[in-house]
Amino acid sequence: MNAFFEALILQAGYNAALVAVGAALLGFAAGSSGTFLFLRKRALVSDAVAHATLPGVALAFMLMVALGGDGRNLIGLLAGSAITAWIGLLLIEWISRRTRLAEDAAIGAVLGVFFGVGIVLLTIVQSMSAGRQAGLESFLLGSTAGMLFQDAVVIAVGGSLAVFATWLMRRPMTLVAFDSEYAAAMGYNVRRIDLLMMGLVLAVTVIGLKLVGLILIVAMLIIPAVTARFWTDRSGRVIWIAGTIGGLSGYLGAVLSASAPALPTGPIIVLVAAALFVLSLLLAPRRGVLAAVLRHRRFQRRVHRRQGLLALAARHAIRETYTLRLLTKEGLVRPDGVPTDIGRAQAAKVARDERRWDVAREIHQDAGLTGRYDGLTPIEEVFTADEIAEFDRRLGPPVAVGGA
Amino acid sequence: MTTTQQPIVAAQDGRATRPAAVPTGAPLAVRGVTVSYGEKPAVFSVDATFPAEAMSAIIGPNGAGKSTLLKAALGVIPRLSGEVYVFGQPVEKARERIAYVPQRASVDWDFPTTVMDVVQMGLYRKVGLLGRLSGQMAARARDCLDRVGMADFSHRQIGQLSGGQQQRVFLARALAQDADLYLLDEPFAGVDAATERAIIDVLKLLKAEGKAVVAVHHDLSTVSDYFDHVFLINVRRIAEGPVSDTFTTGNLQATYGGRLAATHLDELPVAGGV
Amino acid sequence: MGAEFVQFSLTPILIGVFSAIACALPGNFLILRRQALIGDAISHVVLPGIVVAFLVTGVVAAIPMLLGAAGAAIVAVILIEAVKRLGNIEPGAAMGVVFTAMFAAGVLILEQTDTSKVHLDVEHALMGNLESLIWFRAEGWHSLLDPAALATLPDELPRIAVVCAIVVALTLIFWRWLKIATFDEGFAQALGIPATALGFGLVVTAAVAAVAAFDAVGSIIVIAMFICPPAAARLMTNRLEHQIWWSAVFATLSAVLGYVFAGYGPLWFGAQNAVSAAGMIASVSGVILGLACLFAPHRNRVGVGKEEAA
């Protein structure tokens, strides 16, 4: 536990501190730029982009070695990965625009094939004399263990730049994500913003390679965005909430990972984010599962109760067992389906409201008001007391329900 | 609460309720059906009965739950409550007596299949999973295509058809089902005049053969020409009955509210005039 | 094409072909249903499934691991469906959340347990080990008739052959249902066909195929095989029946060419070592898809009726 607190307050060594800060920054940038993808319903494009980095890493290594340099230079490797990832992105666009294949097929094809090519190249690298200790496999799952100081700097600086870029693009990004047509009408170049956003996603992916690895970086782009969506419907906020969740996951993940052996950074970061997601999925106040289930049960009860009362008002038998059980439990009918006094009273109220609605719809030929005649909306919510009194005047004296 | 002060005159014998009016032998009877998308009822507690040997239209404004009612009756979307009877039987037990024409836009027309293939899908229930499609059945499918005037297109890929032709293929598929009740979801939406004519001719022939036809319909100007029976819906049942006494200005106004301009109503060939 | 071929290349090629076909068949329907990425999700959750199976049983045996992987795939499918419905999240994002979280859990558990003694590592899971599935006892083509030699065939071969046969059989049996439920789900339901259960069955079949193939060839080739051959096949024809055949042909072609290129290709360029066969098979399938995108007869969408359908 001690190690954890030390890491938490950035006292676990210079490298670990840099990595933790870098992970937080990267998480923030990933969360907010991932929101854009999520809202554009293109979340898994990032998965293809991530997998498409692998051939680039291997090629860059081979090229750097061929030029007589050190193949492990992180910046060189990241530049290579960015290039093939970009090619993968263009191919997805091209396939889904130019052929009859849908985008999901294009994503899957690019993902599988680029990764396959990457693995082929990786086996070549491993057979090179310089490649045996290249450690390129660490790009698959990320690894901060034994990370060089300059690698940590790259992550921290890259994370800061990504956050800065996100901040710069926050307005056009929000606009395009929520309503691209409106953005176009406002004079924004939607296509260019789309490309810039993909560029940002690509940058986040590439910077995250060393930290979480190419298989899991997609989680940092998707999970915070999806999680944030549970907490707000407001456009601007989603991005910042997603960024915060991403940053928190990145920081906590890196700290946890630094505090104990055999806790790989990438998976821990992803699992922290996933835990936040599960909590939000279940417990979020409006969109959470718990709230939704309760709301649905309540709604179903309301519908059946109302239908039961309508049946009583019309002096029909109640056919459905659930309705009958519900009304029996509330003391509105006896178990054999005969209404009690309270049931008859409530049915009378329902019947009168139905007649009020008839009058209301005759007077107000207005879709806005009469459109709310959906069986559930109480008439008192739609019309004022004076208006209802006027309906009643036209209706004449109340008519009893269940009269002989 | 003021309601409790209302005089309640209940039947004193404790048998205030009438017995259930279902199941009837009607081709399609819907009882207390409610469907909701989220918290808003799309169809609320609807009772409807569609008569035999007649063409019935389900009519209402956009978003009034016309298609929802049809799909819920078929069990294609779940009902929150309510029951559906087909010829007096629960719908689940009477599927072989129903033919269905979904909305044309509900499928991917880029699907790799031919016109003949689609029509033969109407026979799948009869053929079963592995049964051989007999020559007789293949001939039947060809005959159905012929009835909608599409016999020349049987080997065409479905994506190469016009909207009207696609609709005819869907109708041919329903004909292949050889049912007693035909349910059609907006069969005239976005089709050319010739197709509309062809479809209505086929439907009228079905009626003459003693079948029941129920269609979701949105063009008020053709209702009295095409249909015998109407069901007016706007989330709730507004009115139902023969076109001659149900398709009236009053009922239409009750259904459409302010969404139907009065001038438009004047031009409609409604029953009983204005 | 003598004894050496039978000993070193015949079984890997057969395993590759069976894997490719077993994945490509359900892939056809996944693509038409716009569920292509289910294959991606499934292949990622195989790793946690295997790891958990190892934790539970404590042994590295094929059957428990296959069961674990299949179980993980089914759990993932159910979770994806749950997240989609309960959270009202679009399918792609729901998949992304579920499979990455499960994969991360798998890697974490793997690192936490002492599996260094056993042959269980992430790279193997990703890349497979097709090259090592050789038939030691084979001395030539006549070994195919020698029961003693046949008994020493790598276990992976009969396993994937059986799975491939099951997938073929299921595709044939449920052909009509699959076709109609994929084309027009509402109509299928109106006919009384259990379209929802069928869709779930399709995904489970895909998962079983993925798991059996994964065992031999790793998870990348699985993703590529789900998508590339059927996608290329879609561009060759406008009939589903023909598309299925094309996808089987492309799958076979990818497997055979991929294996040959991986084994002999580097030698042609003067290199010493073979490259990853699974990776090369995926690469070849990508080249085939690329050629299909450029030249296949039905690569373009047809326009008529499209604009009204919107």
PDB file of N, CA, C and O in Angstrom, chain C residues 193-225:
ATOM      1  N   ILE C 193     -39.981 -17.686 -37.830  1.00  0.00           N
ATOM      2  CA  ILE C 193     -38.590 -18.139 -37.707  1.00  0.00           C
ATOM      3  C   ILE C 193     -37.953 -17.423 -36.514  1.00  0.00           C
ATOM      4  O   ILE C 193     -38.077 -16.205 -36.394  1.00  0.00           O
ATOM      5  N   PRO C 194     -37.296 -18.159 -35.617  1.00  0.00           N
ATOM      6  CA  PRO C 194     -36.693 -17.511 -34.441  1.00  0.00           C
ATOM      7  C   PRO C 194     -35.449 -16.716 -34.825  1.00  0.00           C
ATOM      8  O   PRO C 194     -34.317 -17.146 -34.607  1.00  0.00           O
ATOM      9  N   ALA C 195     -35.665 -15.546 -35.401  1.00  0.00           N
ATOM     10  CA  ALA C 195     -34.557 -14.787 -35.992  1.00  0.00           C
ATOM     11  C   ALA C 195     -33.518 -14.375 -34.956  1.00  0.00           C
ATOM     12  O   ALA C 195     -32.313 -14.404 -35.225  1.00  0.00           O
ATOM     13  N   THR C 196     -33.984 -14.027 -33.759  1.00  0.00           N
ATOM     14  CA  THR C 196     -33.032 -13.589 -32.735  1.00  0.00           C
ATOM     15  C   THR C 196     -32.125 -14.738 -32.315  1.00  0.00           C
ATOM     16  O   THR C 196     -30.901 -14.594 -32.239  1.00  0.00           O
ATOM     17  N   ALA C 197     -32.745 -15.898 -32.062  1.00  0.00           N
ATOM     18  CA  ALA C 197     -31.962 -17.067 -31.678  1.00  0.00           C
ATOM     19  C   ALA C 197     -31.002 -17.453 -32.801  1.00  0.00           C
ATOM     20  O   ALA C 197     -29.852 -17.838 -32.556  1.00  0.00           O
ATOM     21  N   LEU C 198     -31.467 -17.322 -34.024  1.00  0.00           N
ATOM     22  CA  LEU C 198     -30.632 -17.663 -35.169  1.00  0.00           C
ATOM     23  C   LEU C 198     -29.402 -16.754 -35.221  1.00  0.00           C
ATOM     24  O   LEU C 198     -28.280 -17.208 -35.458  1.00  0.00           O
ATOM     25  N   GLY C 199     -29.641 -15.462 -34.986  1.00  0.00           N
ATOM     26  CA  GLY C 199     -28.524 -14.524 -34.985  1.00  0.00           C
ATOM     27  C   GLY C 199     -27.506 -14.869 -33.912  1.00  0.00           C
ATOM     28  O   GLY C 199     -26.298 -14.838 -34.140  1.00  0.00           O
ATOM     29  N   PHE C 200     -28.008 -15.257 -32.740  1.00  0.00           N
ATOM     30  CA  PHE C 200     -27.113 -15.649 -31.660  1.00  0.00           C
ATOM     31  C   PHE C 200     -26.363 -16.927 -32.038  1.00  0.00           C
ATOM     32  O   PHE C 200     -25.149 -17.035 -31.837  1.00  0.00           O
ATOM     33  N   GLY C 201     -27.088 -17.870 -32.635  1.00  0.00           N
ATOM     34  CA  GLY C 201     -26.448 -19.116 -33.060  1.00  0.00           C
ATOM     35  C   GLY C 201     -25.340 -18.865 -34.058  1.00  0.00           C
ATOM     36  O   GLY C 201     -24.271 -19.497 -34.003  1.00  0.00           O
ATOM     37  N   LEU C 202     -25.571 -17.927 -34.967  1.00  0.00           N
ATOM     38  CA  LEU C 202     -24.548 -17.594 -35.955  1.00  0.00           C
ATOM     39  C   LEU C 202     -23.285 -17.097 -35.273  1.00  0.00           C
ATOM     40  O   LEU C 202     -22.165 -17.518 -35.601  1.00  0.00           O
ATOM     41  N   VAL C 203     -23.474 -16.210 -34.307  1.00  0.00           N
ATOM     42  CA  VAL C 203     -22.312 -15.650 -33.621  1.00  0.00           C
ATOM     43  C   VAL C 203     -21.584 -16.736 -32.820  1.00  0.00           C
ATOM     44  O   VAL C 203     -20.352 -16.782 -32.791  1.00  0.00           O
ATOM     45  N   VAL C 204     -22.357 -17.631 -32.196  1.00  0.00           N
ATOM     46  CA  VAL C 204     -21.728 -18.714 -31.435  1.00  0.00           C
ATOM     47  C   VAL C 204     -20.942 -19.632 -32.379  1.00  0.00           C
ATOM     48  O   VAL C 204     -19.814 -20.036 -32.077  1.00  0.00           O
ATOM     49  N   THR C 205     -21.523 -19.934 -33.529  1.00  0.00           N
ATOM     50  CA  THR C 205     -20.811 -20.749 -34.511  1.00  0.00           C
ATOM     51  C   THR C 205     -19.512 -20.068 -34.928  1.00  0.00           C
ATOM     52  O   THR C 205     -18.450 -20.704 -35.006  1.00  0.00           O
ATOM     53  N   ALA C 206     -19.607 -18.779 -35.184  1.00  0.00           N
ATOM     54  CA  ALA C 206     -18.403 -18.029 -35.545  1.00  0.00           C
ATOM     55  C   ALA C 206     -17.379 -18.130 -34.416  1.00  0.00           C
ATOM     56  O   ALA C 206     -16.173 -18.304 -34.663  1.00  0.00           O
ATOM     57  N   ALA C 207     -17.863 -18.050 -33.182  1.00  0.00           N
ATOM     58  CA  ALA C 207     -16.950 -18.122 -32.043  1.00  0.00           C
ATOM     59  C   ALA C 207     -16.265 -19.480 -31.984  1.00  0.00           C
ATOM     60  O   ALA C 207     -15.046 -19.564 -31.770  1.00  0.00           O
ATOM     61  N   VAL C 208     -17.030 -20.541 -32.192  1.00  0.00           N
ATOM     62  CA  VAL C 208     -16.443 -21.883 -32.154  1.00  0.00           C
ATOM     63  C   VAL C 208     -15.390 -22.028 -33.264  1.00  0.00           C
ATOM     64  O   VAL C 208     -14.282 -22.532 -33.036  1.00  0.00           O
ATOM     65  N   ALA C 209     -15.737 -21.553 -34.459  1.00  0.00           N
ATOM     66  CA  ALA C 209     -14.782 -21.615 -35.565  1.00  0.00           C
ATOM     67  C   ALA C 209     -13.526 -20.824 -35.210  1.00  0.00           C
ATOM     68  O   ALA C 209     -12.392 -21.293 -35.421  1.00  0.00           O
ATOM     69  N   ALA C 210     -13.721 -19.636 -34.647  1.00  0.00           N
ATOM     70  CA  ALA C 210     -12.577 -18.792 -34.302  1.00  0.00           C
ATOM     71  C   ALA C 210     -11.686 -19.476 -33.287  1.00  0.00           C
ATOM     72  O   ALA C 210     -10.454 -19.478 -33.410  1.00  0.00           O
ATOM     73  N   VAL C 211     -12.308 -20.107 -32.304  1.00  0.00           N
ATOM     74  CA  VAL C 211     -11.534 -20.738 -31.242  1.00  0.00           C
ATOM     75  C   VAL C 211     -10.719 -21.908 -31.791  1.00  0.00           C
ATOM     76  O   VAL C 211      -9.523 -22.041 -31.509  1.00  0.00           O
ATOM     77  N   ALA C 212     -11.367 -22.742 -32.602  1.00  0.00           N
ATOM     78  CA  ALA C 212     -10.657 -23.899 -33.138  1.00  0.00           C
ATOM     79  C   ALA C 212      -9.530 -23.460 -34.068  1.00  0.00           C
ATOM     80  O   ALA C 212      -8.438 -24.031 -34.062  1.00  0.00           O
ATOM     81  N   ALA C 213      -9.787 -22.418 -34.858  1.00  0.00           N
ATOM     82  CA  ALA C 213      -8.766 -21.946 -35.788  1.00  0.00           C
ATOM     83  C   ALA C 213      -7.633 -21.274 -35.019  1.00  0.00           C
ATOM     84  O   ALA C 213      -6.446 -21.486 -35.303  1.00  0.00           O
ATOM     85  N   PHE C 214      -8.027 -20.511 -34.034  1.00  0.00           N
ATOM     86  CA  PHE C 214      -7.091 -19.763 -33.207  1.00  0.00           C
ATOM     87  C   PHE C 214      -6.031 -20.671 -32.590  1.00  0.00           C
ATOM     88  O   PHE C 214      -4.845 -20.357 -32.542  1.00  0.00           O
ATOM     89  N   ASP C 215      -6.477 -21.817 -32.149  1.00  0.00           N
ATOM     90  CA  ASP C 215      -5.618 -22.816 -31.544  1.00  0.00           C
ATOM     91  C   ASP C 215      -4.400 -23.078 -32.434  1.00  0.00           C
ATOM     92  O   ASP C 215      -3.283 -23.237 -31.958  1.00  0.00           O
ATOM     93  N   ALA C 216      -4.632 -23.081 -33.729  1.00  0.00           N
ATOM     94  CA  ALA C 216      -3.547 -23.420 -34.641  1.00  0.00           C
ATOM     95  C   ALA C 216      -2.893 -22.198 -35.257  1.00  0.00           C
ATOM     96  O   ALA C 216      -1.688 -22.166 -35.448  1.00  0.00           O
ATOM     97  N   VAL C 217      -3.675 -21.211 -35.580  1.00  0.00           N
ATOM     98  CA  VAL C 217      -3.126 -20.151 -36.429  1.00  0.00           C
ATOM     99  C   VAL C 217      -3.112 -18.779 -35.768  1.00  0.00           C
ATOM    100  O   VAL C 217      -2.709 -17.806 -36.400  1.00  0.00           O
ATOM    101  N   GLY C 218      -3.581 -18.692 -34.523  1.00  0.00           N
ATOM    102  CA  GLY C 218      -3.521 -17.402 -33.847  1.00  0.00           C
ATOM    103  C   GLY C 218      -4.666 -16.495 -34.243  1.00  0.00           C
ATOM    104  O   GLY C 218      -5.439 -16.790 -35.147  1.00  0.00           O
ATOM    105  N   SER C 219      -4.776 -15.380 -33.534  1.00  0.00           N
ATOM    106  CA  SER C 219      -5.996 -14.600 -33.670  1.00  0.00           C
ATOM    107  C   SER C 219      -6.027 -13.655 -34.864  1.00  0.00           C
ATOM    108  O   SER C 219      -7.085 -13.286 -35.309  1.00  0.00           O
ATOM    109  N   ILE C 220      -4.872 -13.292 -35.413  1.00  0.00           N
ATOM    110  CA  ILE C 220      -4.924 -12.335 -36.536  1.00  0.00           C
ATOM    111  C   ILE C 220      -5.566 -12.948 -37.744  1.00  0.00           C
ATOM    112  O   ILE C 220      -6.430 -12.359 -38.376  1.00  0.00           O
ATOM    113  N   ILE C 221      -5.090 -14.142 -38.064  1.00  0.00           N
ATOM    114  CA  ILE C 221      -5.614 -14.780 -39.252  1.00  0.00           C
ATOM    115  C   ILE C 221      -7.104 -14.998 -39.085  1.00  0.00           C
ATOM    116  O   ILE C 221      -7.870 -14.935 -40.043  1.00  0.00           O
ATOM    117  N   VAL C 222      -7.544 -15.196 -37.859  1.00  0.00           N
ATOM    118  CA  VAL C 222      -8.966 -15.394 -37.622  1.00  0.00           C
ATOM    119  C   VAL C 222      -9.747 -14.153 -38.055  1.00  0.00           C
ATOM    120  O   VAL C 222     -10.728 -14.248 -38.788  1.00  0.00           O
ATOM    121  N   ILE C 223      -9.293 -12.970 -37.621  1.00  0.00           N
ATOM    122  CA  ILE C 223      -9.994 -11.742 -38.023  1.00  0.00           C
ATOM    123  C   ILE C 223      -9.993 -11.619 -39.536  1.00  0.00           C
ATOM    124  O   ILE C 223     -11.011 -11.358 -40.170  1.00  0.00           O
ATOM    125  N   ALA C 224      -8.812 -11.816 -40.126  1.00  0.00           N
ATOM    126  CA  ALA C 224      -8.699 -11.642 -41.569  1.00  0.00           C
ATOM    127  C   ALA C 224      -9.573 -12.639 -42.305  1.00  0.00           C
ATOM    128  O   ALA C 224     -10.202 -12.298 -43.311  1.00  0.00           O
ATOM    129  N   MET C 225      -9.651 -13.871 -41.809  1.00  0.00           N
ATOM    130  CA  MET C 225     -10.436 -14.889 -42.512  1.00  0.00           C
ATOM    131  C   MET C 225     -11.928 -14.676 -42.380  1.00  0.00           C
ATOM    132  O   MET C 225     -12.701 -15.045 -43.243  1.00  0.00           O
TER     133      MET C 225
END
